Coordinates of C-alpha atoms and ligand atoms in Angstrom, one line a residue:
X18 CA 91.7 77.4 118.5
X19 CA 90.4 76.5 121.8
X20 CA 86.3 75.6 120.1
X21 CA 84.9 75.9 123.3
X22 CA 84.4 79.7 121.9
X23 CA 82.2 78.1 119.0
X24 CA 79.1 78.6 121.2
X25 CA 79.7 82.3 121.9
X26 CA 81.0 83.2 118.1
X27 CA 77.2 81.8 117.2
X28 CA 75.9 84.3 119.8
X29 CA 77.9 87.2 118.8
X30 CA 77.4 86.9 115.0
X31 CA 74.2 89.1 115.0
X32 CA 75.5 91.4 117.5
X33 CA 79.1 91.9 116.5
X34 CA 78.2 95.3 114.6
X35 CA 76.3 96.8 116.9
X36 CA 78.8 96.2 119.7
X37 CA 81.8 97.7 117.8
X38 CA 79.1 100.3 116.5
X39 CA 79.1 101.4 120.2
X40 CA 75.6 100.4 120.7
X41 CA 76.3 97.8 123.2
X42 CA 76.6 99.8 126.6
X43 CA 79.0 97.0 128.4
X44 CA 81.4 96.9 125.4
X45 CA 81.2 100.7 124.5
X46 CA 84.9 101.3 125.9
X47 CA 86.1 98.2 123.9
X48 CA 85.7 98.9 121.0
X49 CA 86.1 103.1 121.4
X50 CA 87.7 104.6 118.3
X51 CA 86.6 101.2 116.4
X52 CA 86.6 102.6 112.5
X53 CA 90.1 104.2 113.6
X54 CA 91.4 101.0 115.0
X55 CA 90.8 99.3 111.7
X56 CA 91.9 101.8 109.7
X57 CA 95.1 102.0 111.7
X58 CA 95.6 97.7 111.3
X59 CA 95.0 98.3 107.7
X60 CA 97.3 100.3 107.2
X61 CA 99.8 98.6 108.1
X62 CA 98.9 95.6 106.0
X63 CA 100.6 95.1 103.0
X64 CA 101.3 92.4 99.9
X65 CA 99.3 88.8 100.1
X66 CA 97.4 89.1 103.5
X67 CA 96.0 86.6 105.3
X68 CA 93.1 87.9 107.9
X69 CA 92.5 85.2 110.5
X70 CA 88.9 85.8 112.3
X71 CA 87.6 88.3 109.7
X72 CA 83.7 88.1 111.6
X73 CA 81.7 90.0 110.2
X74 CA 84.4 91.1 107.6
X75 CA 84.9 94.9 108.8
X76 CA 88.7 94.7 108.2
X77 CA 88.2 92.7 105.4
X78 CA 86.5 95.1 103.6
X79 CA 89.4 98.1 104.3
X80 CA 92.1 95.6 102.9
X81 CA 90.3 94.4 99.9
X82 CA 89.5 98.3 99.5
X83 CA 93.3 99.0 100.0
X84 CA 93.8 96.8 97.1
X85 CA 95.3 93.7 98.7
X86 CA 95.2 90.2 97.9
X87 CA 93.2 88.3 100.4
X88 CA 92.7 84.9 102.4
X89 CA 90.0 85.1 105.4
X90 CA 90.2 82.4 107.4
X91 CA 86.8 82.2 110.0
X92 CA 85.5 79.1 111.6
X93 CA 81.6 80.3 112.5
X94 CA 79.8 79.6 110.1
X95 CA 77.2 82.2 111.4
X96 CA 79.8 85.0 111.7
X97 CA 81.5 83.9 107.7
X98 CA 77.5 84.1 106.4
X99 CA 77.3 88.0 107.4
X100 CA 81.1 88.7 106.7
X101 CA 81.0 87.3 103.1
X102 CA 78.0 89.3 101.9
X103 CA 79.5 92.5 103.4
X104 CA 82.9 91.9 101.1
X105 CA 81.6 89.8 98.1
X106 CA 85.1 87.8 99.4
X107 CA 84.3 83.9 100.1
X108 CA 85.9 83.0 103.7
X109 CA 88.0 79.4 103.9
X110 CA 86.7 77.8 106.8
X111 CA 89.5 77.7 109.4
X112 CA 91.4 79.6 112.6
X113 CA 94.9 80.6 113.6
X114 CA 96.0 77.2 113.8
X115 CA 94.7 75.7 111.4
X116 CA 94.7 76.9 107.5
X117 CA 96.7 76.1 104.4
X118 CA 99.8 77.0 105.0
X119 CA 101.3 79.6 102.4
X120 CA 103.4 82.1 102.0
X121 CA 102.4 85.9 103.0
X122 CA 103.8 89.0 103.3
X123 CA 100.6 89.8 106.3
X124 CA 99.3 88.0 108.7
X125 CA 96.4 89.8 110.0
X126 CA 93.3 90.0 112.7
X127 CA 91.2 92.1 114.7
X128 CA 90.1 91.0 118.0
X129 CA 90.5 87.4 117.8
X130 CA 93.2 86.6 118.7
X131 CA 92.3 86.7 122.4
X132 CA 90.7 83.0 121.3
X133 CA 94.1 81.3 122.1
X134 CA 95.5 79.9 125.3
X135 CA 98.8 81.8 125.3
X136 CA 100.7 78.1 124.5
X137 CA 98.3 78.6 121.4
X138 CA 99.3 82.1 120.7
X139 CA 102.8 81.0 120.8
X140 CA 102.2 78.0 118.3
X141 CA 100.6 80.2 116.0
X142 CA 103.6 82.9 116.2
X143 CA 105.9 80.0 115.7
X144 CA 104.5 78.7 112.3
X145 CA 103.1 82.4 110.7
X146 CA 107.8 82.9 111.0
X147 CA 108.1 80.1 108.3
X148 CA 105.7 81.3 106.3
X149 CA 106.4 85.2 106.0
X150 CA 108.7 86.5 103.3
X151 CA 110.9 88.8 104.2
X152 CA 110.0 92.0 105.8
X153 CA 106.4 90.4 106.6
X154 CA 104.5 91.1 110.1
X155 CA 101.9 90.3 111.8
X156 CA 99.2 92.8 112.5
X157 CA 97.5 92.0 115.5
X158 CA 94.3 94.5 116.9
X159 CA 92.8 92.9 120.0
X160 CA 92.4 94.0 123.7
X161 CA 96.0 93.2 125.9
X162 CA 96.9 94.2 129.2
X163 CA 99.9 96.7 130.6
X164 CA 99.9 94.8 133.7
X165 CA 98.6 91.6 135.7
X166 CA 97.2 94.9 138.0
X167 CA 95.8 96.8 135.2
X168 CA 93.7 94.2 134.0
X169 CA 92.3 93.5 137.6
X170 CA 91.9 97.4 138.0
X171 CA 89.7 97.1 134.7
X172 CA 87.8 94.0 136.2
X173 CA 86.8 95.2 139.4
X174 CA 86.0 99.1 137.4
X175 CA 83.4 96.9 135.1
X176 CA 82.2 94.7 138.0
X177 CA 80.8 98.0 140.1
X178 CA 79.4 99.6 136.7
X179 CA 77.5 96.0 136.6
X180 CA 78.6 95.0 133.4
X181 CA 78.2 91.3 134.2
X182 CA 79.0 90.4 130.5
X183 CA 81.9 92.1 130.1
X184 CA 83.6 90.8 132.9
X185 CA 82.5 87.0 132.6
X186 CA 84.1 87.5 129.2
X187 CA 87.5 89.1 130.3
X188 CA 87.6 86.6 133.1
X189 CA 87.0 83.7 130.8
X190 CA 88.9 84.5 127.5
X191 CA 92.6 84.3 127.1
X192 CA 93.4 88.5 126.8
X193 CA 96.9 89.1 127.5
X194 CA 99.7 90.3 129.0
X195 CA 101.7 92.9 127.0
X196 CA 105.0 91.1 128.7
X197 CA 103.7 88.0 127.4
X198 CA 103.5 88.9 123.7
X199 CA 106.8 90.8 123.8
X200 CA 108.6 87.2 125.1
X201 CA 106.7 84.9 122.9
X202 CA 107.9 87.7 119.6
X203 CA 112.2 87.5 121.0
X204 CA 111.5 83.6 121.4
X205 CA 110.4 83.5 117.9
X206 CA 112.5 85.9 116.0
X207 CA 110.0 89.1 115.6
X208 CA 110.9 92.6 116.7
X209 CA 108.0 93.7 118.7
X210 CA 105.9 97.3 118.3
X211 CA 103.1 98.1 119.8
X212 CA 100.6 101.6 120.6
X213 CA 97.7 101.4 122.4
X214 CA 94.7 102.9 121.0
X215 CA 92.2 103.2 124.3
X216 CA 91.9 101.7 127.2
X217 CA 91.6 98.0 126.2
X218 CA 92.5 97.6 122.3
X219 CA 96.1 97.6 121.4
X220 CA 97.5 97.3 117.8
X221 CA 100.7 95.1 118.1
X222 CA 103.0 94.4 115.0
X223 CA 105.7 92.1 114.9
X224 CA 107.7 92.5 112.2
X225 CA 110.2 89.3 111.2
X226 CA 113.6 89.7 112.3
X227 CA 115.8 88.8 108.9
X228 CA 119.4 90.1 109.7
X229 CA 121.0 87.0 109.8
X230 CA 123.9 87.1 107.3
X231 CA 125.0 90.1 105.3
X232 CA 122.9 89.7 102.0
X233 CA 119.8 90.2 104.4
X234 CA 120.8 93.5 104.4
X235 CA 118.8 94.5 101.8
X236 CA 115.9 96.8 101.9
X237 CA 114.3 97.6 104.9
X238 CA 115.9 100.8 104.7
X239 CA 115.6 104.2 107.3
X240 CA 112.8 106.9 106.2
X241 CA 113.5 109.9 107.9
X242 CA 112.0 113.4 108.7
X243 CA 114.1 116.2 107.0
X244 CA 113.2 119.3 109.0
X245 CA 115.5 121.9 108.5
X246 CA 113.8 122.6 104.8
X247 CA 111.3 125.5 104.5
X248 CA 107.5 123.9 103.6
X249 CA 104.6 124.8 103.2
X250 CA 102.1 124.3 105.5
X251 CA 100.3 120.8 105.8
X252 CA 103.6 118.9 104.0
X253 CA 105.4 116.8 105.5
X254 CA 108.9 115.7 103.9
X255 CA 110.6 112.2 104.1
X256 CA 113.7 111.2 103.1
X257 CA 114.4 107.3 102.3
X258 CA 118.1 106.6 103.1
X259 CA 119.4 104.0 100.2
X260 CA 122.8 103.7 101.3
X261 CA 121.7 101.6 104.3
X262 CA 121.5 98.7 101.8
X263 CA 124.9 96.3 101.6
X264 CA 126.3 97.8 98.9
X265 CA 125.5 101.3 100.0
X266 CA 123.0 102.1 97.1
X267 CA 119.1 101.2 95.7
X268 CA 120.5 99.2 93.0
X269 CA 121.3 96.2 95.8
X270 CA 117.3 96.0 95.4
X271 CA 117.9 95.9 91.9
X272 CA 120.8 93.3 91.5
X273 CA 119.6 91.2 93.6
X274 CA 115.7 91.4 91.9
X275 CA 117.3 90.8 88.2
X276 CA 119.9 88.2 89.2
X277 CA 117.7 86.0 92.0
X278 CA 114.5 86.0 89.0
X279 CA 116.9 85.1 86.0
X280 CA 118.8 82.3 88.5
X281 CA 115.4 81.0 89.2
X282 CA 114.3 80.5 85.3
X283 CA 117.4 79.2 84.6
X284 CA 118.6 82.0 82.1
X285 CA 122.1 82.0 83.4
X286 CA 124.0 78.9 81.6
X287 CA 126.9 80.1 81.3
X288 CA 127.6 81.5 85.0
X289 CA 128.6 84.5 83.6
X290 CA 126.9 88.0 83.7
X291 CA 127.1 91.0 82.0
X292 CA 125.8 94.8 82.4
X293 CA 126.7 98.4 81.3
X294 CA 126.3 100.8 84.3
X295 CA 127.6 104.0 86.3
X296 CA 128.5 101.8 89.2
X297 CA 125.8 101.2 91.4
X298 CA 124.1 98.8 89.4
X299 CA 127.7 97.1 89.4
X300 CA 127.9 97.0 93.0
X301 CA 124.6 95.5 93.5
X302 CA 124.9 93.2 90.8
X303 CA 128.3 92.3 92.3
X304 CA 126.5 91.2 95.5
X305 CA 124.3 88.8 94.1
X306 CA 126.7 87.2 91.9
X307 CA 128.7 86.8 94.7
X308 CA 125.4 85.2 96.5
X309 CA 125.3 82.5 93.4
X310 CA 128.4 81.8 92.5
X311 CA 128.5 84.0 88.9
X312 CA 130.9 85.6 87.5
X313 CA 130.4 89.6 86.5
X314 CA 131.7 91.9 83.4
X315 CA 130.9 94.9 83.6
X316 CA 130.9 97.8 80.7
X317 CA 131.7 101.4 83.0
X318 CA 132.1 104.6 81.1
X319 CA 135.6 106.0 82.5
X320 CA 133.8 109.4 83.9
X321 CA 132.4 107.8 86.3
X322 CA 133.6 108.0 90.1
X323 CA 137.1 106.0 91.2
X324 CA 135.5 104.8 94.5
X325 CA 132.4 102.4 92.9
X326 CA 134.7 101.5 90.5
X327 CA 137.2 99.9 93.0
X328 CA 134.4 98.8 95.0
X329 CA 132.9 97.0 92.4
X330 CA 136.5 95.0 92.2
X331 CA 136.4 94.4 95.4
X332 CA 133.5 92.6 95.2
X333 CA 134.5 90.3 92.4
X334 CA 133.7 91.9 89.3
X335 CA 135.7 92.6 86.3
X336 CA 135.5 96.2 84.8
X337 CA 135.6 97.5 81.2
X338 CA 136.2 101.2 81.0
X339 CA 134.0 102.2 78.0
X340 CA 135.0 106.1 76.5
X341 CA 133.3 109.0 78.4
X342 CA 132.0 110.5 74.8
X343 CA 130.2 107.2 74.2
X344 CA 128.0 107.9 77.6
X345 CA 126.3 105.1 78.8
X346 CA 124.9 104.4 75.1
X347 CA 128.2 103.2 73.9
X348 CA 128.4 101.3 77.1
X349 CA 125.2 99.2 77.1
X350 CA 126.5 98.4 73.2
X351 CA 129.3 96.7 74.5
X352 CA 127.5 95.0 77.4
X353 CA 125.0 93.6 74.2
X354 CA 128.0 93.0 72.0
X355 CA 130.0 90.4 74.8
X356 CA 127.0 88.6 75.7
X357 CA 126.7 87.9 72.0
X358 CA 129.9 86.8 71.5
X359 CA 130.2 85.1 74.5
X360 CA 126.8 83.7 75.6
X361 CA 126.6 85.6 79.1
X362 CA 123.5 86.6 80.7
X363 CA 122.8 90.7 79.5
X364 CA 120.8 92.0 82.6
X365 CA 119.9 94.8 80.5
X366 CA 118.9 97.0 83.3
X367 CA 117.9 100.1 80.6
X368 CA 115.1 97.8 78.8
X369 CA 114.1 94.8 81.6
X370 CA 110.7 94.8 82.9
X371 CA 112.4 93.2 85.8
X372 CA 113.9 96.5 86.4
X373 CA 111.1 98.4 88.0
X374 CA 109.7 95.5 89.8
X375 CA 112.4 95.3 91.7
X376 CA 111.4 98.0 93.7
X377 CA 107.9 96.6 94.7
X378 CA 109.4 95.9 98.3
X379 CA 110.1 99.9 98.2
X380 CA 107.2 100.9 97.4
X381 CA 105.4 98.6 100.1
X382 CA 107.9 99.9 103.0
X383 CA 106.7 103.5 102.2
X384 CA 103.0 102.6 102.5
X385 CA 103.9 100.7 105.4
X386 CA 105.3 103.2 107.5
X387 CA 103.3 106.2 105.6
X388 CA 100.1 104.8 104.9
X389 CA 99.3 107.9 102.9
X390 CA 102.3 109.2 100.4
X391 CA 101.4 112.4 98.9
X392 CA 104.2 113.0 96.8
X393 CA 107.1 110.6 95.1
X394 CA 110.2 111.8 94.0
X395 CA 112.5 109.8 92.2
X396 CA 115.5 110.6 90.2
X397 CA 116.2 108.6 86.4
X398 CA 119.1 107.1 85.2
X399 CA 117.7 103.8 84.2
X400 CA 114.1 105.2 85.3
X401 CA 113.8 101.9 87.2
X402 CA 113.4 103.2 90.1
X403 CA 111.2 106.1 89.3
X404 CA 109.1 103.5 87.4
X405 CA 108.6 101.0 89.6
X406 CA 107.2 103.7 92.6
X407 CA 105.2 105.6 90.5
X408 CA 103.5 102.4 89.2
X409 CA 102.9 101.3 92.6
X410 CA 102.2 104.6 94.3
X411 CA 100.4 106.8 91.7
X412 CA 97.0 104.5 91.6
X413 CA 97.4 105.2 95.2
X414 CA 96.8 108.6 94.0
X415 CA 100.5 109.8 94.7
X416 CA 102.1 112.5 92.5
X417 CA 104.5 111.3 90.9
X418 CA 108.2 113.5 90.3
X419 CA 111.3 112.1 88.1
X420 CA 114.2 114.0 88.4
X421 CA 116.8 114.5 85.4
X422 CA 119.9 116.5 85.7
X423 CA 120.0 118.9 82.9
X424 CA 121.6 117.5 79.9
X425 CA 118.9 114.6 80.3
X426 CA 116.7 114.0 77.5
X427 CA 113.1 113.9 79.7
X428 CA 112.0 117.3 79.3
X429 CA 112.9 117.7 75.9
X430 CA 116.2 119.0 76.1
X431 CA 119.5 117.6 74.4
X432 CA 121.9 115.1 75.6
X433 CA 124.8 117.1 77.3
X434 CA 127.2 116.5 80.4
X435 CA 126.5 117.0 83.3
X436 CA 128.4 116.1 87.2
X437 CA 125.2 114.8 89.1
X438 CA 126.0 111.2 88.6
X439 CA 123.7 108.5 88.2
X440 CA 120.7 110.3 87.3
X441 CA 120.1 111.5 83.4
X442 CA 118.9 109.8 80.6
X443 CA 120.0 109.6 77.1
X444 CA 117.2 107.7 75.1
X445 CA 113.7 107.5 77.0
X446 CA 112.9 104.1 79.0
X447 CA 111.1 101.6 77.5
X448 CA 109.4 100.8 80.6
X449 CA 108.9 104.4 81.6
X450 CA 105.4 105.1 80.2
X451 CA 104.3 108.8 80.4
X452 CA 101.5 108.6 81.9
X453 CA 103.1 107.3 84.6
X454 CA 104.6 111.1 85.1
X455 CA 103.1 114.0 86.3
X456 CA 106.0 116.6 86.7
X457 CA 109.3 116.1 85.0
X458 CA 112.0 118.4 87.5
X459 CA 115.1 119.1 85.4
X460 CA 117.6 120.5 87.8
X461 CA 121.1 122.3 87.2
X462 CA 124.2 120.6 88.6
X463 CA 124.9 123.7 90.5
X464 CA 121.2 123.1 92.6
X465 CA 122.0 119.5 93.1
X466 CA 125.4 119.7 94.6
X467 CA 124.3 123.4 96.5
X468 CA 121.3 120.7 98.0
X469 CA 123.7 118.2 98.5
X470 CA 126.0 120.5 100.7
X471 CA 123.1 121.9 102.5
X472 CA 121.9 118.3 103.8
X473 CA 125.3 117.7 105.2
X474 CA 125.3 121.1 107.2
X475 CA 121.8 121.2 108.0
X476 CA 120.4 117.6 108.4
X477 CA 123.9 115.9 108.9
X478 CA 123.0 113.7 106.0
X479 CA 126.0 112.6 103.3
X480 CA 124.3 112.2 100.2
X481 CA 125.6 111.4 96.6
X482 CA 124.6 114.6 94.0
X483 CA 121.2 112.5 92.4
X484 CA 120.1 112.7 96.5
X485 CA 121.2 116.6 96.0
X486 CA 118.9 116.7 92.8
X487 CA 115.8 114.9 94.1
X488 CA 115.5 117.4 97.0
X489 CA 116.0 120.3 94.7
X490 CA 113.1 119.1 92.8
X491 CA 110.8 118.2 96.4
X492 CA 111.1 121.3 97.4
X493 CA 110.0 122.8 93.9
X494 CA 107.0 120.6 93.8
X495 CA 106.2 120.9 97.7
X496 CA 103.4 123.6 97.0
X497 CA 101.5 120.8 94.8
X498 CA 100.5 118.8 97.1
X499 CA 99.4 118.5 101.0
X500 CA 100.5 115.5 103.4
X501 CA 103.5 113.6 102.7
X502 CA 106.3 113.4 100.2
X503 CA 109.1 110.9 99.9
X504 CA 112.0 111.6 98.0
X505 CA 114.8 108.7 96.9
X506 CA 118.1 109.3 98.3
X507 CA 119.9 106.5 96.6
X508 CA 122.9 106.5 97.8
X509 CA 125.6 108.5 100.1
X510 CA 128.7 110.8 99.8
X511 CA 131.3 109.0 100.2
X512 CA 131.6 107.4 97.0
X513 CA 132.1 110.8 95.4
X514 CA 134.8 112.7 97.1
X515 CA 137.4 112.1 94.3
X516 CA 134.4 113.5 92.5
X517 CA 134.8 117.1 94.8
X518 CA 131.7 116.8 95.9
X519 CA 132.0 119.0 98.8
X520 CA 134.2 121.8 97.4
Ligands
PLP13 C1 123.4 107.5 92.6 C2 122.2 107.1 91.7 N1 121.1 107.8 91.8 C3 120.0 107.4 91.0 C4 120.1 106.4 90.1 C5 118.9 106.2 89.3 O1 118.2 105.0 89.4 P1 117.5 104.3 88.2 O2 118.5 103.7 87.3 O3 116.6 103.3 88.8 O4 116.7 105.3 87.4 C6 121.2 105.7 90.0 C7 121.4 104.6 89.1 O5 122.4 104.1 88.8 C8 122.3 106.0 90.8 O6 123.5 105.4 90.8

């Protein structure tokens, strides 16, 4: 960082909060709407953050409040002193340039990064693209100009008011140009976003660009408004579009979460894998086997649908139909029974811890986009999904709704048949702890597949019947909460039409 700024940090340190407070009549319009503006950066913040610049630690605060593990990097010592006793956090002493280098999922800062000559700014950008897992960003909440002309407009407005400061300061620091930022993201690899928040302060996010061979295509998945639902008032409703992934379900999160971890601890020595499943799982499994090299078995109970069962030979894997009486029980026996005999890898999807944390990255794209999620509805089959939002969501004080076709064990009932497929549980989840739950929907296969026909019609949306089930059950629990639910929608009609899902 250019340290000809040392000087002025030393200066601002004991003025910083009154200025942003508003107090300061020359920089009043700067930092206009300040508390918002944070709030706003911090929302977007999520997983291991690093703040760069933290001052007086008024950021830092709202993301160590939001939960998130953090690295503040400041280089004045004066500014550090005030900052650390307002968040009990200690600061590293560094800048954008120059800090240990690790791996993040945020890279952070309110108005700092003005600091940097724009050769700077684009050396910074550079180096925070190798160290952002994927799906990371960059948060950046500073002043930036629309225009060369805007920001001569502003000068010569703050020049007649007199506010000599003000202007020295724009004049002499490196603010820049909108244009600028948006070239030095493409040059880099970021997609660029920005909204300005008044007339100076913009909050710009540039998000890594990771699509470059097919598996990236995992996660990062459309949320989308559903409108055409009756609500009540003050609920918004949100609909996150699994079949976007590869494999066209939310078990590519999953395959590739249980097979990338058991890869990396060396559990796989025989290159095989096996799993019992109802096809997703199999398809998403299938994928990252294909990504290392390892062969699949897979244990499918014959009821389930033609399509993911083709698909899931496509892709490599060799199926074992298991009988439709033994439901996914008799199944999962098998699966345990050949990696006995045979020494394959057991996934285990129904009893892995590794299960729900695969969907970490899904909870983190909700809160992301969301900020605030009122409502989580999920439907159980493995209750891995479910789980794995409700345990990232619920201390966020979400409610949290599993969904269960009837002839699901959750709520009590017996173990039946039923035609929503992929959803229902026959022996409660290991992982699936009850307090976890606050409603348990239990919806009839006739409300699933009615909901499912009614997205297509109404939304245009093709959804599989367990998407048909989880909006059932949002729209029963809508009058619960205010603000905004999300509801799964793992994956999308097409796979069922053998299954009649439209007549
Ligand atoms: C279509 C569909 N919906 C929902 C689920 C439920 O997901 P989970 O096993 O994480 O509970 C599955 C699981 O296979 C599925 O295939």
């Amino acid at each position: 960082m250019a340290l000809s700024f040392m000087d002025i940090f030393e200066e601002w340190a004991v003025n910083y909060d009154e200025a942003v407070s508003g107090h300061n009549p020359e920089y009043k319009d700067v930092f206009e709407n300040y508390t918002f503006m944070l709030k706003e950066a911090a929302k977007r913040a999520e997983g291991r953050t690093i703040e760069f610049g933290p001052g007086t630690g008024n950021l830092t605060l709202l993301l160590l409040n939001k939960g998130l593990e953090v690295t503040a990097y400041e280089p004045s010592p004066e500014m550090a002193a005030i900052g650390e006793q307002k968040t009990g956090l200690s600061f590293k002493t560094g800048d954008f340039l120059h800090f240990d280098a690790t791996e993040a999922d945020t890279i952070i800062s309110s108005f700092a990064f003005h600091h940097l000559t724009d050769t700077e700014k684009s050396a910074a950008i550079k180096q925070y693209g190798t160290l952002l897992n994927d799906g990371g960003r960059i948060v950046i909440l500073d002043t930036m100009f629309n225009s060369r002309d805007e920001k001569q407009h502003i000068i010569r407005h703050y020049e007649a008011l007199g506010h000599h400061h003000l202007v020295e300061d724009l004049n002499r620091e490196y603010y820049p140009l909108k244009e600028t930022i948006m070239a030095i993201a493409k040059q880099h690899g970021f997609n660029f976003e920005s909204v300005q928040l008044n007339n100076f302060a913009h909050l710009t996010v540039l998000t890594k660009k990771t699509y470059h061979k097919p598996a990236d295509l995992t996660g990062g998945t459309p949320l989308v408004e559903l409108t055409a639902f009756e609500l009540p008032a003050g609920v918004r409703l949100f609909a996150k579009l699994e079949m976007y992934n590869l494999g066209g379900s939310v078990k590519d999160r999953l395959g590739r979460h249980l097979i990338d971890e058991a890869v990396r601890r060396g559990d796989i020595s025989t290159g095989e894998v096996v799993e019992a499943t109802a096809g997703n799982t199999g398809i998403g499994l299938a994928l990252a086997c294909l990504a290392h090299g390892l062969k699949l078995r897979l244990y499918v109970p014959e009821k389930f649908s033609i399509e993911k069962q083709a698909i899931m030979r496509a892709l490599g894997a060799e199926l074992i139909m298991t009988a439709t009486a033994d439901g996914m029980l008799g199944a999962r026996a098998a699966a345990a029974a050949d990696a006995k005999r045979t020494g394959a890898y057991y996934t285990n999807q129904f009893e892995s811890s590794a299960n729900p944390a695969s969907y970490d990255k899904l909870a983190n794209e909700l809160t992301a986009e969301l900020g605030e999620v009122a409502m989580i509805v999920a439907g159980a089959g493995s209750g891995g999904t479910f789980t794995g939002l409700a345990e990232r969501l619920k201390p966020r004080g979400a409610r949290t709704v599993v969904v269960e076709p009837v002839g699901s064990i959750l709520n009590g009932g017996d173990s039946g048949s039923h035609r929503t497929e992929g959803i229902g549980v026959e022996v409660w989840p290991k992982f699936m702890t009850r307090e976890l739950i606050d409603a348990i929907e239990t919806i009839t296969d006739d409300a699933a597949f009615d909901a499912v026909k009614k997205l297509a019609r109404r939304e245009g949306l093709l959804v599989g019947s367990s998407s048909g089930a989880a909006l059932a059950a949002a729209l029963n629990q809508a009058p619960y909460v205010q603000g905004n639910i999300v509801v799964i929608f793992p994956d999308a009609s097409d796979r069922y039409l053998s299954q009649h899902i439209y007549d």
